[in-house]
XYZ file of C-alpha atoms in Angstrom:
665
model
C 12.826 -43.739 30.396
C 9.661 -42.414 32.427
C 6.139 -43.885 31.239
C 2.637 -40.899 29.941
C -0.024 -43.514 31.255
C 2.016 -46.107 33.764
C -1.787 -48.094 35.156
C -1.317 -49.280 31.504
C 1.784 -51.779 33.075
C -0.853 -54.014 34.944
C -1.203 -54.845 31.434
C 1.377 -57.404 32.091
C 0.081 -59.205 34.524
C -1.449 -61.613 31.084
C 2.406 -63.545 31.342
C 0.433 -65.767 33.349
C -2.008 -66.912 30.546
C 1.280 -68.891 28.584
C 3.074 -69.690 32.433
C -0.446 -71.708 32.905
C -0.075 -73.162 29.022
C 3.633 -73.687 29.545
C 2.468 -76.023 32.739
C -0.570 -77.719 32.183
C -0.284 -77.858 28.314
C 2.347 -80.041 27.655
C 1.314 -83.619 25.534
C 1.540 -86.581 27.182
C 3.717 -89.442 25.530
C 1.867 -91.877 23.825
C 2.974 -95.406 24.992
C 5.104 -97.587 22.163
C 6.380 -101.234 22.098
C 10.255 -101.458 21.332
C 11.948 -105.010 21.172
C 15.507 -103.689 22.188
C 14.093 -101.514 25.743
C 17.729 -99.787 25.997
C 16.736 -97.409 23.413
C 13.814 -96.508 24.194
C 14.963 -95.492 26.650
C 18.314 -93.953 24.854
C 16.309 -91.756 22.316
C 12.816 -91.133 24.646
C 15.648 -89.380 26.473
C 17.400 -87.163 23.689
C 13.293 -85.989 22.627
C 12.727 -84.258 26.537
C 15.828 -82.407 27.266
C 14.739 -81.279 22.728
C 11.768 -80.816 23.784
C 11.546 -78.588 27.356
C 14.328 -76.472 25.735
C 11.769 -75.405 23.005
C 9.419 -74.817 25.426
C 10.885 -73.346 27.895
C 12.047 -70.127 24.950
C 8.804 -70.521 23.576
C 7.188 -69.504 26.943
C 9.849 -66.639 27.733
C 9.684 -65.569 24.564
C 5.462 -65.104 25.049
C 6.105 -63.456 28.275
C 8.156 -60.858 26.230
C 5.776 -60.041 23.765
C 3.473 -59.563 26.193
C 5.265 -56.924 29.005
C 6.740 -55.210 26.175
C 2.972 -54.047 24.678
C 2.151 -53.033 27.893
C 4.661 -50.397 27.803
C 3.491 -49.416 25.041
C -0.125 -49.041 26.189
C 2.030 -47.359 29.262
C 3.092 -44.972 26.389
C 7.242 -44.914 26.693
C 9.404 -41.557 26.819
C 12.921 -41.373 26.463
C 15.119 -38.389 26.995
C 18.248 -40.088 26.774
C 20.281 -37.881 23.248
C 20.679 -40.651 20.732
C 17.395 -42.258 21.242
C 15.106 -38.834 21.493
C 16.560 -37.996 18.166
C 15.213 -41.146 16.684
C 11.844 -39.454 17.359
C 12.007 -35.972 15.389
C 10.898 -35.641 12.191
C 12.981 -36.311 9.381
C 13.389 -32.619 7.771
C 13.760 -29.101 8.458
C 11.623 -26.984 10.240
C 10.925 -22.809 8.860
C 10.041 -19.546 11.271
C 8.436 -17.471 9.783
C 8.149 -13.576 11.054
C 5.116 -11.570 10.896
C 7.312 -7.898 10.236
C 4.113 -5.615 9.673
C 2.936 -2.568 10.864
C 0.433 -3.993 13.271
C 2.594 -6.114 14.898
C 3.823 -2.191 16.803
C 1.050 -1.714 18.605
C 1.347 -1.225 21.595
C -0.583 -3.345 24.249
C -1.029 -3.738 28.020
C 1.621 -6.916 27.354
C 3.834 -5.613 24.607
C 4.670 -4.937 21.222
C 3.840 -8.051 19.562
C 6.896 -7.405 17.614
C 9.171 -7.971 20.315
C 7.023 -11.032 21.554
C 7.108 -12.842 18.906
C 10.696 -12.279 18.713
C 11.678 -14.177 22.009
C 9.436 -16.945 21.531
C 11.278 -17.359 17.936
C 14.647 -17.155 19.852
C 12.782 -19.689 22.656
C 12.244 -21.835 19.108
C 15.258 -21.820 18.110
C 17.495 -22.477 21.624
C 14.662 -25.811 21.738
C 15.879 -27.359 18.779
C 19.151 -28.873 17.814
C 22.158 -27.432 17.497
C 22.371 -28.780 13.518
C 18.873 -29.022 13.389
C 18.592 -27.145 9.460
C 16.612 -23.557 10.041
C 14.561 -22.125 8.039
C 14.417 -18.409 7.875
C 11.650 -16.368 5.869
C 10.515 -12.523 7.003
C 6.444 -11.808 5.822
C 7.142 -10.958 2.265
C 11.144 -11.089 1.771
C 12.471 -15.396 0.600
C 13.680 -17.613 2.511
C 16.940 -18.838 3.574
C 18.519 -21.377 5.123
C 20.228 -20.332 8.531
C 22.085 -22.314 10.882
C 20.355 -21.998 14.830
C 22.797 -19.323 15.398
C 22.633 -17.155 11.916
C 18.578 -17.766 12.600
C 18.990 -16.219 16.187
C 20.474 -13.150 15.265
C 18.299 -12.391 12.161
C 15.238 -12.663 14.723
C 17.177 -10.659 16.830
C 17.563 -8.586 14.613
C 14.179 -8.361 12.286
C 12.316 -4.646 12.695
C 8.745 -3.783 11.283
C 8.422 -3.167 8.216
C 5.986 -1.413 5.477
C 4.027 -3.937 4.337
C 1.026 -4.694 5.010
C 1.026 -8.309 5.963
C -0.020 -11.487 3.550
C 0.943 -14.909 5.341
C -1.332 -16.860 3.331
C 0.985 -15.888 0.402
C 4.067 -16.622 2.481
C 2.806 -19.626 3.574
C 1.581 -20.958 0.129
C 5.964 -19.550 -0.977
C 7.782 -21.628 2.079
C 5.441 -25.339 1.229
C 6.262 -24.482 -2.407
C 10.167 -23.990 -2.284
C 10.214 -28.055 -2.954
C 12.539 -27.721 0.899
C 11.806 -30.802 3.314
C 10.001 -28.734 6.017
C 8.828 -31.376 8.397
C 7.439 -27.571 10.321
C 6.525 -24.517 10.108
C 6.194 -21.501 13.073
C 3.573 -19.266 12.088
C 4.900 -16.135 14.193
C 2.370 -13.385 14.094
C 0.023 -11.342 16.167
C -3.426 -12.811 14.461
C -4.522 -9.552 12.634
C -7.349 -10.629 10.900
C -6.826 -8.904 6.977
C -3.518 -9.938 7.659
C -4.600 -13.954 7.498
C -7.079 -12.912 4.513
C -5.410 -14.691 1.167
C -5.495 -18.586 2.121
C -3.312 -20.787 1.217
C -3.076 -24.101 -0.851
C -3.180 -27.194 0.735
C -0.647 -27.775 3.152
C 1.300 -30.516 2.173
C 0.549 -33.654 5.134
C 3.850 -34.325 6.313
C 4.250 -30.846 7.114
C 3.138 -29.855 10.974
C 1.984 -25.548 10.750
C 1.803 -24.099 14.043
C 1.670 -20.447 14.805
C 2.426 -18.801 17.781
C -0.312 -15.845 18.553
C 1.844 -13.320 19.573
C -0.903 -10.134 19.285
C -1.977 -7.505 22.369
C -5.690 -6.731 22.207
C -6.605 -3.143 21.382
C -9.623 -1.629 22.241
C -9.296 1.130 19.689
C -7.466 2.530 17.366
C -7.126 5.612 14.435
C -5.118 5.932 11.234
C -5.056 8.341 8.505
C -7.157 6.223 5.777
C -6.228 9.793 2.756
C -4.344 12.526 1.922
C -5.622 13.988 -1.132
C -5.848 17.107 -3.077
C -9.303 18.243 -4.759
C -6.862 20.333 -7.754
C -6.490 17.375 -10.179
C -3.026 20.156 -11.555
C -1.447 22.154 -9.499
C -0.056 26.171 -10.203
C 1.806 28.085 -8.080
C 0.599 30.486 -6.380
C -2.005 28.818 -6.537
C -4.891 28.036 -3.738
C -5.805 24.044 -3.419
C -6.953 22.098 -0.757
C -6.207 18.963 1.431
C -8.335 16.867 2.538
C -8.137 14.438 4.956
C -9.881 11.504 5.863
C -9.373 9.881 9.105
C -10.864 6.139 9.859
C -11.231 4.826 13.068
C -12.426 1.300 14.724
C -13.510 1.112 18.334
C -12.696 3.056 20.944
C -11.566 6.803 19.743
C -9.829 10.239 21.190
C -13.193 12.117 20.377
C -12.112 15.749 18.474
C -8.374 16.128 17.505
C -5.706 18.316 15.506
C -4.396 17.056 12.666
C -0.997 18.791 11.431
C -0.065 19.088 8.104
C 3.322 19.563 7.734
C 3.344 21.212 3.997
C 6.567 22.227 2.634
C 8.214 23.104 6.634
C 4.789 25.126 6.904
C 2.552 23.408 9.453
C -1.563 23.722 9.032
C -3.722 22.021 12.531
C -7.182 21.508 11.645
C -9.504 19.611 13.643
C -11.193 15.928 12.359
C -13.324 14.521 14.494
C -12.444 10.914 14.917
C -16.136 8.627 15.662
C -16.651 4.666 16.429
C -16.057 3.094 13.455
C -16.360 5.065 11.305
C -14.233 7.452 8.510
C -14.302 11.642 9.071
C -12.873 14.643 6.125
C -11.037 17.286 7.154
C -9.292 19.686 5.243
C -6.546 22.486 4.897
C -5.629 25.248 2.684
C -2.605 25.041 0.997
C -0.342 27.227 -1.589
C 2.118 26.796 -3.236
C 5.195 28.703 -3.380
C 7.163 27.288 -5.912
C 7.116 25.270 -8.376
C 9.100 21.634 -8.470
C 7.722 18.817 -6.194
C 6.200 19.923 -3.764
C 4.826 17.413 -0.003
C 2.678 16.841 2.291
C 2.825 15.178 6.104
C -0.293 14.134 7.264
C -0.234 12.910 10.754
C -2.798 12.592 13.791
C -1.747 12.498 17.888
C -0.117 8.791 18.675
C -2.032 6.101 19.227
C -1.446 2.187 19.690
C -1.175 1.833 15.927
C 1.468 4.416 15.778
C 2.387 3.205 11.689
C -0.563 4.769 10.428
C -1.396 8.038 11.926
C 1.389 9.495 9.036
C 0.160 9.492 5.940
C 2.012 11.213 2.911
C 1.214 13.167 0.071
C 3.316 14.501 -3.102
C 2.899 16.599 -6.270
C 4.463 18.275 -9.337
C 3.235 22.186 -9.034
C 3.517 23.854 -12.162
C 4.349 27.937 -13.584
C 1.496 27.924 -15.470
C -0.648 25.699 -17.882
C -0.517 26.833 -21.998
C -3.907 27.026 -22.778
C -5.433 28.210 -26.655
C -8.055 29.997 -27.107
C -9.476 29.251 -31.564
C -10.941 32.079 -32.428
C -12.463 35.145 -33.461
C -10.648 38.341 -30.708
C -14.381 39.512 -30.288
C -16.157 36.494 -29.372
C -13.224 34.910 -26.903
C -12.167 37.885 -25.367
C -14.113 36.413 -21.712
C -12.481 34.171 -22.260
C -8.909 35.435 -22.413
C -10.410 37.947 -19.749
C -10.892 34.956 -17.337
C -8.149 32.757 -17.669
C -5.612 35.484 -18.101
C -6.409 38.746 -16.885
C -2.476 40.492 -16.180
C -0.568 41.328 -19.454
C 1.287 39.068 -21.526
C 4.350 37.730 -19.308
C 2.996 39.096 -15.890
C 4.303 35.942 -13.220
C 1.198 36.361 -11.879
C -1.346 34.749 -13.862
C -1.711 30.725 -13.705
C -2.542 31.305 -17.309
C 0.227 31.068 -20.688
C -2.423 31.722 -24.058
C -0.810 30.694 -26.741
C -1.876 31.574 -30.782
C -2.879 29.147 -32.906
C -0.111 29.539 -34.817
C 2.218 28.088 -32.602
C 0.205 24.818 -32.384
C 1.732 24.041 -35.471
C 5.791 22.256 -34.378
C 5.658 24.120 -31.110
C 5.528 22.048 -28.174
C 2.085 20.658 -27.162
C -0.273 23.332 -25.107
C -2.438 21.887 -21.666
C -5.462 22.619 -22.742
C -6.800 24.260 -25.899
C -10.187 26.355 -25.706
C -12.433 26.043 -29.476
C -14.787 29.905 -29.016
C -17.341 29.107 -31.373
C -14.873 29.060 -34.884
C -15.227 26.811 -37.631
C -12.929 24.168 -38.561
C -11.038 22.468 -41.307
C -9.435 19.535 -42.018
C -6.371 20.094 -41.517
C -6.799 21.751 -37.699
C -9.813 18.823 -36.782
C -6.905 16.047 -37.620
C -4.253 18.379 -35.385
C -6.796 18.451 -32.315
C -7.693 14.805 -32.730
C -3.506 13.915 -32.429
C -3.318 16.863 -29.298
C -5.688 15.195 -27.559
C -4.497 11.124 -28.202
C -1.390 12.683 -26.555
C -3.565 13.777 -23.400
C -4.722 17.351 -24.341
C -7.670 18.465 -23.535
C -10.135 20.783 -25.246
C -13.663 21.901 -25.073
C -15.893 23.282 -27.238
C -18.229 25.626 -27.492
C -21.408 24.787 -29.479
C -22.269 27.179 -30.993
C -22.160 25.348 -34.268
C -23.707 21.751 -35.465
C -19.789 21.658 -37.491
C -17.599 22.537 -34.346
C -18.214 19.475 -33.258
C -19.526 16.799 -36.085
C -15.332 15.257 -35.483
C -14.835 16.319 -32.009
C -13.040 13.535 -30.502
C -14.297 11.362 -27.723
C -17.989 13.178 -28.316
C -19.137 10.968 -31.299
C -22.339 10.049 -31.046
C -23.282 13.388 -29.070
C -25.346 16.106 -32.017
C -26.249 19.701 -32.057
C -29.111 21.264 -33.320
C -29.817 24.761 -34.141
C -30.074 26.908 -31.146
C -33.920 28.578 -30.345
C -35.069 30.877 -28.181
C -35.843 30.568 -24.672
C -38.726 32.512 -22.344
C -38.780 32.502 -20.107
C -34.805 32.213 -20.018
C -33.413 28.432 -18.540
C -31.060 27.979 -16.317
C -29.228 25.025 -15.269
C -29.933 22.496 -12.671
C -28.286 19.192 -11.859
C -25.387 19.828 -11.236
C -22.893 16.971 -10.409
C -21.455 18.592 -7.950
C -19.978 15.768 -6.194
C -16.847 14.942 -9.088
C -14.603 17.050 -11.209
C -14.990 19.805 -12.464
C -17.804 20.635 -10.738
C -16.804 19.632 -7.085
C -15.257 23.322 -5.900
C -19.208 24.677 -6.348
C -20.622 22.264 -3.801
C -18.477 24.051 -1.087
C -21.005 27.363 0.074
C -19.774 31.240 -0.487
C -18.128 29.422 -3.770
C -20.960 31.380 -5.988
C -24.357 30.214 -7.772
C -23.727 28.446 -11.554
C -27.763 28.266 -11.069
C -28.159 32.280 -10.524
C -27.196 31.962 -14.401
C -29.763 32.666 -17.351
C -29.528 31.649 -21.086
C -32.085 33.120 -23.221
C -30.575 30.315 -26.258
C -30.438 26.865 -26.009
C -29.295 24.823 -28.761
C -30.712 20.981 -29.325
C -28.396 18.448 -28.064
C -29.093 14.644 -28.331
C -26.893 12.108 -26.749
C -27.354 8.078 -29.100
C -27.319 5.964 -26.384
C -24.367 4.435 -28.398
C -22.014 7.311 -26.974
C -20.017 7.278 -24.008
C -20.458 11.289 -23.072
C -21.077 11.697 -19.872
C -23.295 14.414 -18.482
C -22.160 16.443 -15.673
C -25.181 19.336 -16.334
C -27.895 20.673 -18.126
C -30.305 23.188 -18.066
C -33.620 22.611 -16.200
C -35.892 21.490 -19.198
C -33.810 18.830 -19.819
C -30.575 19.485 -22.120
C -27.566 18.234 -21.568
C -25.661 21.212 -20.992
C -22.139 20.861 -19.977
C -20.840 16.882 -20.873
C -17.561 15.575 -21.189
C -15.963 12.657 -23.777
C -12.665 11.048 -23.748
C -9.794 10.304 -27.061
C -6.763 9.452 -26.128
C -4.831 10.347 -22.745
C -7.167 13.749 -22.844
C -9.942 14.637 -22.003
C -12.665 17.050 -23.738
C -15.677 18.376 -23.186
C -18.917 20.096 -24.495
C -21.075 23.638 -23.500
C -23.497 23.894 -25.091
C -23.937 28.096 -25.547
C -21.846 30.250 -26.876
C -18.586 31.743 -25.786
C -19.524 35.506 -25.089
C -23.352 37.938 -23.898
C -24.780 35.973 -27.161
C -26.423 33.730 -25.151
C -26.724 33.796 -22.241
C -25.373 36.519 -18.946
C -22.665 34.023 -17.455
C -19.698 35.514 -18.987
C -20.318 38.593 -17.000
C -20.700 37.109 -13.377
C -18.781 36.606 -11.228
C -18.272 32.662 -11.411
C -17.727 32.528 -14.769
C -13.420 33.421 -14.078
C -13.876 30.342 -11.342
C -15.307 28.118 -14.038
C -13.353 28.753 -16.637
C -10.630 27.802 -14.354
C -11.696 24.974 -12.924
C -13.145 23.573 -16.310
C -9.144 23.903 -17.972
C -7.088 22.446 -14.834
C -9.829 19.574 -15.605
C -9.046 20.029 -19.045
C -4.717 19.712 -18.316
C -4.919 16.928 -15.903
C -4.733 14.543 -19.382
C -1.168 15.496 -20.003
C -0.317 14.923 -16.600
C 1.473 11.322 -15.839
C -1.494 9.189 -14.358
C 0.357 7.138 -11.309
C -1.781 4.059 -8.712
C 0.095 4.115 -6.398
C 0.379 1.213 -3.858
C 2.238 0.784 -0.751
C 5.138 -0.862 -0.268
C 5.230 -4.163 -1.942
C 3.064 -4.022 -4.321
C 3.437 -3.077 -7.702
C 2.805 0.821 -8.986
C 0.726 1.031 -12.046
C 2.129 4.537 -14.428
C 0.652 5.228 -18.003
C 2.935 7.625 -18.892
C 3.582 9.502 -23.176
C 5.161 7.731 -25.478
C 8.166 9.791 -25.711
C 9.530 8.567 -22.464
C 12.277 7.872 -22.079
C 15.439 7.516 -20.247
C 12.872 6.006 -17.094
C 13.885 5.526 -13.371
C 12.014 5.265 -9.582
C 13.827 7.828 -7.165
C 12.746 6.168 -3.577
C 12.407 8.877 -0.383
C 16.243 7.709 0.437
C 17.539 8.252 -3.087
C 17.892 5.243 -4.143
C 17.084 4.202 -7.405
C 14.386 2.088 -8.505
C 13.935 -1.301 -11.058
C 11.247 0.317 -13.558
C 9.979 -2.379 -16.643
C 7.690 -2.062 -18.966
C 4.444 -3.834 -19.374
C 1.589 -3.853 -21.809
C 2.017 -0.988 -22.920
C 2.152 0.644 -19.066
C 5.783 0.865 -16.836
C 5.929 -1.069 -13.491
C 8.042 -0.566 -10.057
C 7.740 -1.566 -6.373
C 7.882 0.141 -3.177
C 10.376 -0.302 -0.737
C 8.671 1.227 2.028
C 6.442 4.768 3.169
C 7.127 7.797 1.419
C 7.642 10.365 -1.076
C 8.323 8.770 -4.421
C 9.937 10.737 -7.560
C 9.478 9.718 -11.798
C 12.149 11.320 -13.572
C 13.021 11.123 -17.164
C 15.912 12.279 -18.369
C 17.036 14.386 -15.695
C 14.092 15.869 -14.290
C 11.595 15.183 -12.125
C 7.846 14.533 -14.646
C 6.196 13.243 -11.625
C 5.722 12.493 -7.930
C 4.177 10.436 -5.908
C 3.598 8.955 -2.791
C 3.598 5.851 -1.150
C 1.585 4.947 1.437
C 0.958 1.661 4.156
C -1.831 -0.293 3.376
C -5.369 0.522 5.056
C -5.707 -3.187 5.876
C -3.025 -2.734 8.649
C -5.114 -0.535 10.443
C -7.888 -2.149 11.833
C -7.182 -4.313 15.022
C -9.572 -7.323 14.535
C -8.248 -10.434 15.443
C -9.476 -14.190 14.132
C -9.736 -16.381 17.331
C -7.325 -19.751 17.752
C -10.256 -21.772 16.197
C -10.417 -19.578 13.005
C -6.860 -19.704 12.425
C -6.964 -23.649 12.459
C -10.130 -23.262 10.020
C -7.851 -20.300 7.592
C -4.736 -23.373 7.752
C -7.724 -26.336 6.433
C -4.656 -29.120 8.607
C -6.454 -31.168 10.617
C -2.218 -31.518 12.767
C -2.752 -27.469 13.105
C -2.265 -26.251 16.318
C -1.980 -22.627 17.371
C -0.413 -21.463 20.687
C -0.425 -18.535 23.292
C 3.102 -17.270 23.193
C 1.744 -17.365 27.094
C 1.703 -21.831 26.566
C 4.974 -21.459 24.300
C 7.014 -23.395 27.386
C 4.806 -26.122 27.122
C 5.469 -26.288 23.470
C 8.521 -26.691 24.100
C 8.172 -29.425 26.147
C 6.152 -31.264 24.263
C 8.521 -30.419 21.325
C 12.301 -30.843 22.457
C 14.926 -33.483 22.849
C 13.247 -35.069 26.035
C 10.049 -35.987 24.746
C 10.284 -38.327 22.415
C 8.208 -41.963 22.122
C 9.055 -45.122 21.865
C 6.100 -46.319 21.429
C 6.764 -47.116 17.432
C 10.020 -48.373 18.558
C 8.505 -50.984 21.246
C 5.155 -52.132 18.869
C 8.152 -53.701 16.225
C 10.441 -55.007 18.315
C 7.387 -56.759 20.149
C 5.988 -57.957 16.590
C 9.815 -59.171 15.870
C 9.586 -61.638 19.042
C 5.997 -62.410 18.068
C 7.495 -63.267 14.702
C 10.576 -65.229 16.082
C 8.161 -67.267 18.354
C 5.966 -68.273 15.798
C 9.338 -69.669 14.226
C 10.895 -71.892 16.693
C 7.460 -73.341 18.609
C 7.390 -75.524 14.710
C 7.939 -78.566 15.841
C 9.767 -81.155 12.424
C 7.681 -83.354 10.850
C 8.161 -86.233 12.900
C 9.974 -85.647 15.677
C 7.200 -88.046 17.726
C 7.989 -85.367 20.741
C 4.066 -86.383 21.314
C 5.006 -90.881 21.688
């Protein structure tokens, strides 16, 4: 046995007090006269023998109690294994290993994941051979293992694609109703990984955080990769927009490489400190089907976020129905389908009004000043609800009276304007007019409108104004009905009210409007990072649906609250298939929070844990922690104090004199 503070042994000098009491506190005999001196002497001798023995025992017990109290104050520790096991807290030991992408950051001291694995192996080695270990990698289920099994699991742990939510992991572990005495959390203490606070930690559980993080002065990662086109067509140009985000020190201007189906495209991007920057590359899909693209930056400290994936389904062409008289629709037909019918170069296939009944739903319908009957209005409503986009040229008020998605919008008679009006207040920051914000894309404000109808929007209308005439009259409005989108263009489809149809901007404008309308028929997918739920809004007639991961593995898909939900396991391109055909493709990428290298201080980690017993140590201080937690550091103070109390109780009982004993006579 060793003593933590042996100076307290000096308190053992207090045994002088009971010795003095024993020597000078003895009661004096009282004279009692008896008729027979012989009987008195014999009785007195017997009583003195018994009292002397009792006083000696009392002295020994009092001295022993004081000596034990001095030993308790000196902090006795024992390295004897049987006693050391008595000092261990009851219950299993839990180890939670952070394997998030930030754990693979490169630093001067190595990778946090390697440091955390080494710390985990040292912890397992320091625990008794028969101790149960509850091991959990973040985001995964916990499992009970023997020390040897836990060592193999820790050594084989690798970086995952899931964002660290250590608060959820800790709360889930402590709610598992297991008898856990200590929890070791091996992490890099990244600020974003500890943002979710755990529930109250049971008082019996002691959390210990081992900080394996390394200092990263700066990091840059790809924050987004998307297309400027809502629908992709074969042989039609689109721009991929690459967004990068930087923290701390940066490399300045670097190349960003985009691999599109084996074709490498390179653009320059400026990585500015603590800012987002953007670059773009032009792509032209060469074939219909699933298109994938991978953008990458030069590798830095955190390599996992230097790569981002994009995926979409490329269509062969769009099917568009134009309703109206031939002499009124000739400009629209020429803009959308300039090639002969069936020419593979045409991105649009025009269908007649008769093909709308009983055939496959078109991607978009354009009503070019036609007067619709009740049957046609009902058909348009059904198509719009299913995802077909509808656009109206508001030459007559009746044409938009029952337009789906445009309730509350009224169109009056056209009034001739002198001087002619021009388009103004264009919403070029959003689809479908965003392309005209680029230099050289054309100037829509150059068109002149000699006749403009009176368009009014009531307070309860939900339509959005995308463009106005320069007198404030709404020119282009957007509404929604079911899964479809609705557009209202307050002009004629020919050159009767304006010269827009004769301008070069009319062709790209019509294509952008049709692409925007066609996006409503495509599945809406809110792709989430690995480990989080991806939500898809699909047509009602989709059946036999399953998701295919990047490795060809099938993912379970369930329907809840009118939407399809599934969880991706890793980064990469995923496909939704119905009846054996790809109906959608989307990319799963890392959570953006993993790019931020900021770390929490040890005091901030303690506040996050909200536990007075919590302890935070660095990997350099781990040996000292293991010495305090190992079996050689058992504290015997409680055991010795209990023995001292027992001795005091025995002394109190035996020191009682029987009534009428006459020891003082």
